[in-house]
């Protein structure tokens, strides 16, 4: 299993600013993902955070808007840049502990409100 | 492409049964099921890897019909704790857990 801590748990941000979300895992994990969940909606994959290399982004998400770092096997950050009200959402860090498909563990999420 | 879940919502009395369906337009490698309670993180229920495979978790079970490219989640003798939103997540190939989630099914179990 894996225990994930995300910070901040929530924040209120001004339009045009940037915010960095941190994800810390209590063990080394192979796969780390960042998801977005708008209120009452499904989970949308933003990107796969790759250790030691650039993240792999899904269609509709770009590095300039959502830069991601993953310096080691237990930590990752997601920055939401130049925020607008449309970025108001819950951002979730997720990890898989094996190299193949299996259980995903999710952090509690970071709820961002952009004014 | 996002899998389609049905129904979007269901209300049950304690002890009743329900079925949630998850359909894909593409052939699937795996189907995952998660439950998310309000304000909490999604929690893994089960994964199905082979066509026709059925798995269980307490009185919650699931099947995977590879030919029909769909999976069904069965809530049997529902309990109050079953309330939440259920999501299926799919992989069209072995992609290291990179899931595409369905729109979710809200389940409310009443006493």
Short mmCIF file of C-alpha atoms in Angstrom, two decimals:
data_model
loop_
_atom_site.label_atom_id
_atom_site.label_comp_id
_atom_site.label_asym_id
_atom_site.label_seq_id
_atom_site.Cartn_x
_atom_site.Cartn_y
_atom_site.Cartn_z
CA UNK A 1 0.00 0.00 0.00
CA UNK A 2 0.98 3.67 -0.13
CA UNK A 3 0.09 6.67 1.99
CA UNK A 4 0.02 9.96 0.09
CA UNK A 5 0.19 13.44 1.57
CA UNK A 6 -0.82 16.41 -0.53
CA UNK A 7 -0.26 20.04 0.27
CA UNK A 8 -2.08 22.36 0.31
CA UNK A 9 -5.39 20.66 0.98
CA UNK A 10 -7.18 23.77 -0.23
CA UNK A 11 -6.39 27.29 -1.32
CA UNK A 12 -8.04 30.37 -2.70
CA UNK A 13 -5.99 32.03 -5.42
CA UNK A 14 -6.15 35.19 -7.45
CA UNK A 15 -6.47 35.15 -11.20
CA UNK A 16 -3.09 35.26 -12.95
CA UNK A 17 -1.10 33.74 -10.12
CA UNK A 18 0.49 30.29 -9.93
CA UNK A 19 0.29 27.64 -7.24
CA UNK A 20 2.42 24.58 -6.63
CA UNK A 21 0.91 21.43 -5.17
CA UNK A 22 3.14 18.91 -3.46
CA UNK A 23 2.68 15.14 -3.31
CA UNK A 24 4.70 13.07 -0.87
CA UNK A 25 4.48 9.27 -0.74
CA UNK A 26 5.60 7.15 2.20
CA UNK A 27 7.36 4.63 -0.04
CA UNK A 28 9.10 4.49 -3.37
CA UNK A 29 6.63 4.08 -6.20
CA UNK A 30 6.97 3.39 -9.87
CA UNK A 31 4.10 5.37 -11.30
CA UNK A 32 2.86 8.79 -10.25
CA UNK A 33 -0.03 10.57 -11.89
CA UNK A 34 -1.81 13.88 -11.56
CA UNK A 35 -5.58 14.02 -12.03
CA UNK A 36 -8.05 16.86 -12.10
CA UNK A 37 -11.58 16.52 -10.78
CA UNK A 38 -14.00 19.37 -11.31
CA UNK A 39 -16.83 19.55 -8.78
CA UNK A 40 -19.23 16.65 -9.23
CA UNK A 41 -17.32 15.37 -12.23
CA UNK A 42 -15.08 12.48 -13.15
CA UNK A 43 -11.31 12.25 -12.85
CA UNK A 44 -9.29 13.48 -15.82
CA UNK A 45 -5.65 12.50 -16.19
CA UNK A 46 -3.38 15.52 -16.59
CA UNK A 47 -0.02 13.79 -16.86
CA UNK A 48 2.27 11.00 -15.77
CA UNK A 49 5.12 12.26 -13.61
CA UNK A 50 8.32 10.57 -14.72
CA UNK A 51 11.22 10.34 -12.32
CA UNK A 52 14.24 12.17 -13.68
CA UNK A 53 12.65 13.20 -16.97
CA UNK A 54 9.90 15.37 -18.39
CA UNK A 55 6.32 14.47 -17.57
CA UNK A 56 4.07 12.88 -20.18
CA UNK A 57 1.00 15.03 -20.77
CA UNK A 58 -2.44 13.97 -21.93
CA UNK A 59 -4.27 15.64 -24.76
CA UNK A 60 -5.48 19.07 -23.74
CA UNK A 61 -2.81 19.62 -21.08
CA UNK A 62 0.50 21.37 -21.72
CA UNK A 63 3.71 21.77 -19.80
CA UNK A 64 3.58 25.57 -19.79
CA UNK A 65 0.27 25.51 -17.95
CA UNK A 66 0.93 22.50 -15.69
CA UNK A 67 4.66 22.08 -15.11
CA UNK A 68 5.45 18.93 -13.16
CA UNK A 69 8.55 17.87 -11.33
CA UNK A 70 9.49 14.47 -9.96
CA UNK A 71 12.97 14.59 -8.47
CA UNK A 72 12.78 11.15 -6.84
CA UNK A 73 10.56 8.09 -6.39
CA UNK A 74 8.60 9.51 -3.46
CA UNK A 75 7.87 13.14 -4.36
CA UNK A 76 6.27 15.18 -7.12
CA UNK A 77 4.93 18.68 -7.63
CA UNK A 78 2.29 20.07 -9.94
CA UNK A 79 2.15 23.78 -10.65
CA UNK A 80 -0.98 25.40 -11.99
CA UNK A 81 0.27 28.48 -13.83
CA UNK A 82 -1.40 31.76 -14.68
CA UNK A 83 -4.64 30.60 -13.11
CA UNK A 84 -8.12 31.52 -14.26
CA UNK A 85 -11.50 30.67 -12.68
CA UNK A 86 -11.72 27.68 -15.06
CA UNK A 87 -8.82 26.11 -13.16
CA UNK A 88 -10.94 25.90 -10.02
CA UNK A 89 -10.91 22.19 -9.32
CA UNK A 90 -9.61 19.40 -7.15
CA UNK A 91 -6.16 18.18 -8.13
CA UNK A 92 -5.28 14.65 -7.06
CA UNK A 93 -1.97 12.88 -6.91
CA UNK A 94 -2.14 9.15 -7.57
CA UNK A 95 0.44 6.39 -7.41
CA UNK A 96 0.79 2.82 -8.58
CA UNK A 97 3.16 0.61 -6.66
CA UNK A 98 3.96 -1.90 -9.39
CA UNK A 99 5.33 -1.81 -12.91
CA UNK A 100 2.13 -3.31 -14.29
CA UNK A 101 -1.52 -2.51 -13.89
CA UNK A 102 -2.88 -2.73 -10.36
CA UNK A 103 -4.34 -0.72 -7.54
CA UNK A 104 -3.98 3.05 -7.65
CA UNK A 105 -3.72 5.00 -4.42
CA UNK A 106 -4.98 8.57 -4.32
CA UNK A 107 -4.10 11.52 -2.18
CA UNK A 108 -6.88 13.47 -0.49
CA UNK A 109 -6.65 16.12 -3.17
CA UNK A 110 -5.96 19.85 -3.30
CA UNK A 111 -9.06 21.97 -3.76
CA UNK A 112 -8.25 25.18 -5.61
CA UNK A 113 -10.62 28.09 -5.99
CA UNK A 114 -9.55 30.84 -8.38
CA UNK A 115 -11.20 34.23 -8.01
CA UNK B 1 -11.87 7.80 -25.03
CA UNK B 2 -13.92 8.00 -21.84
CA UNK B 3 -15.94 4.88 -20.97
CA UNK B 4 -19.67 5.38 -20.52
CA UNK B 5 -21.24 4.54 -17.18
CA UNK B 6 -24.91 3.88 -16.53
CA UNK B 7 -27.00 4.74 -14.69
CA UNK B 8 -25.78 8.17 -13.66
CA UNK B 9 -27.45 7.82 -10.28
CA UNK B 10 -29.32 5.23 -8.26
CA UNK B 11 -31.17 5.34 -4.95
CA UNK B 12 -31.50 2.12 -2.98
CA UNK B 13 -33.01 0.96 0.25
CA UNK B 14 -30.71 -0.95 2.55
CA UNK B 15 -30.63 -4.58 1.46
CA UNK B 16 -31.52 -3.92 -2.17
CA UNK B 17 -29.34 -4.79 -5.15
CA UNK B 18 -28.02 -2.62 -7.97
CA UNK B 19 -25.96 -2.98 -11.13
CA UNK B 20 -23.65 -0.34 -12.57
CA UNK B 21 -22.44 -0.71 -16.15
CA UNK B 22 -19.29 0.54 -17.82
CA UNK B 23 -19.00 0.40 -21.62
CA UNK B 24 -16.13 1.18 -23.92
CA UNK B 25 -15.99 1.84 -27.65
CA UNK B 26 -12.56 0.19 -27.75
CA UNK B 27 -11.25 -3.21 -26.76
CA UNK B 28 -10.11 -3.20 -23.16
CA UNK B 29 -7.04 -4.55 -21.45
CA UNK B 30 -8.30 -3.96 -17.94
CA UNK B 31 -11.19 -2.47 -16.01
CA UNK B 32 -10.80 -0.97 -12.55
CA UNK B 33 -13.54 0.02 -10.12
CA UNK B 34 -13.23 2.76 -7.49
CA UNK B 35 -15.59 4.29 -4.96
CA UNK B 36 -15.35 7.88 -3.81
CA UNK B 37 -17.23 9.25 -0.84
CA UNK B 38 -17.96 12.94 -0.69
CA UNK B 39 -14.87 14.97 0.13
CA UNK B 40 -12.61 11.91 0.17
CA UNK B 41 -10.11 10.27 -2.14
CA UNK B 42 -11.22 7.49 -4.50
CA UNK B 43 -10.67 4.03 -3.04
CA UNK B 44 -9.83 0.94 -5.08
CA UNK B 45 -12.43 -1.83 -5.15
CA UNK B 46 -11.18 -4.30 -7.72
CA UNK B 47 -9.52 -4.85 -11.06
CA UNK B 48 -10.51 -7.21 -13.85
CA UNK B 49 -7.92 -8.29 -16.35
CA UNK B 50 -9.43 -11.12 -18.34
CA UNK B 51 -12.58 -11.44 -20.33
CA UNK B 52 -15.28 -13.10 -18.29
CA UNK B 53 -13.37 -12.67 -15.06
CA UNK B 54 -15.42 -11.96 -11.99
CA UNK B 55 -14.06 -10.60 -8.76
CA UNK B 56 -15.62 -9.84 -5.43
CA UNK B 57 -15.11 -7.48 -2.53
CA UNK B 58 -17.39 -8.23 0.37
CA UNK B 59 -20.84 -8.19 -1.28
CA UNK B 60 -19.64 -6.11 -4.19
CA UNK B 61 -18.63 -8.08 -7.26
CA UNK B 62 -17.86 -7.33 -10.88
CA UNK B 63 -17.71 -9.02 -14.24
CA UNK B 64 -15.88 -8.21 -17.43
CA UNK B 65 -17.32 -9.11 -20.81
CA UNK B 66 -14.40 -8.68 -23.15
CA UNK B 67 -16.45 -9.33 -26.25
CA UNK B 68 -18.97 -6.66 -25.40
CA UNK B 69 -16.22 -4.34 -24.16
CA UNK B 70 -18.06 -3.74 -20.94
CA UNK B 71 -17.92 -4.38 -17.24
CA UNK B 72 -20.65 -4.49 -14.63
CA UNK B 73 -20.42 -3.83 -10.90
CA UNK B 74 -22.94 -5.61 -8.69
CA UNK B 75 -23.96 -4.19 -5.32
CA UNK B 76 -25.68 -7.01 -3.45
CA UNK B 77 -27.70 -6.56 -0.26
CA UNK B 78 -26.56 -2.96 -0.14
CA UNK B 79 -25.42 -1.37 3.09
CA UNK B 80 -25.43 2.28 4.10
CA UNK B 81 -21.65 2.28 3.68
CA UNK B 82 -22.05 1.57 -0.04
CA UNK B 83 -23.17 5.15 -0.65
CA UNK B 84 -20.77 7.15 -2.78
CA UNK B 85 -19.81 7.68 -6.39
CA UNK B 86 -18.52 4.67 -8.29
CA UNK B 87 -16.07 5.13 -11.13
CA UNK B 88 -14.83 2.62 -13.64
CA UNK B 89 -11.36 3.18 -15.02
CA UNK B 90 -10.18 1.51 -18.18
CA UNK B 91 -6.98 0.71 -20.01
CA UNK B 92 -7.04 -0.15 -23.71
CA UNK B 93 -3.56 -1.65 -23.47
CA UNK B 94 -1.02 -2.40 -20.81
CA UNK B 95 -0.06 1.20 -20.05
CA UNK B 96 1.20 0.94 -16.52
CA UNK B 97 -1.99 1.93 -14.76
CA UNK B 98 -2.79 4.94 -16.93
CA UNK B 99 -6.56 4.94 -16.51
CA UNK B 100 -9.38 6.73 -18.27
CA UNK B 101 -12.31 7.10 -15.90
CA UNK B 102 -16.00 7.00 -16.67
CA UNK B 103 -18.37 9.77 -15.67
CA UNK B 104 -19.31 8.08 -12.41
CA UNK B 105 -22.48 6.66 -10.88
CA UNK B 106 -23.83 8.25 -7.72
CA UNK B 107 -25.25 5.68 -5.32
CA UNK B 108 -27.34 6.59 -2.30
CA UNK B 109 -28.38 3.84 0.08
CA UNK B 110 -31.16 4.83 2.44
CA UNK B 111 -32.19 3.08 5.66
#
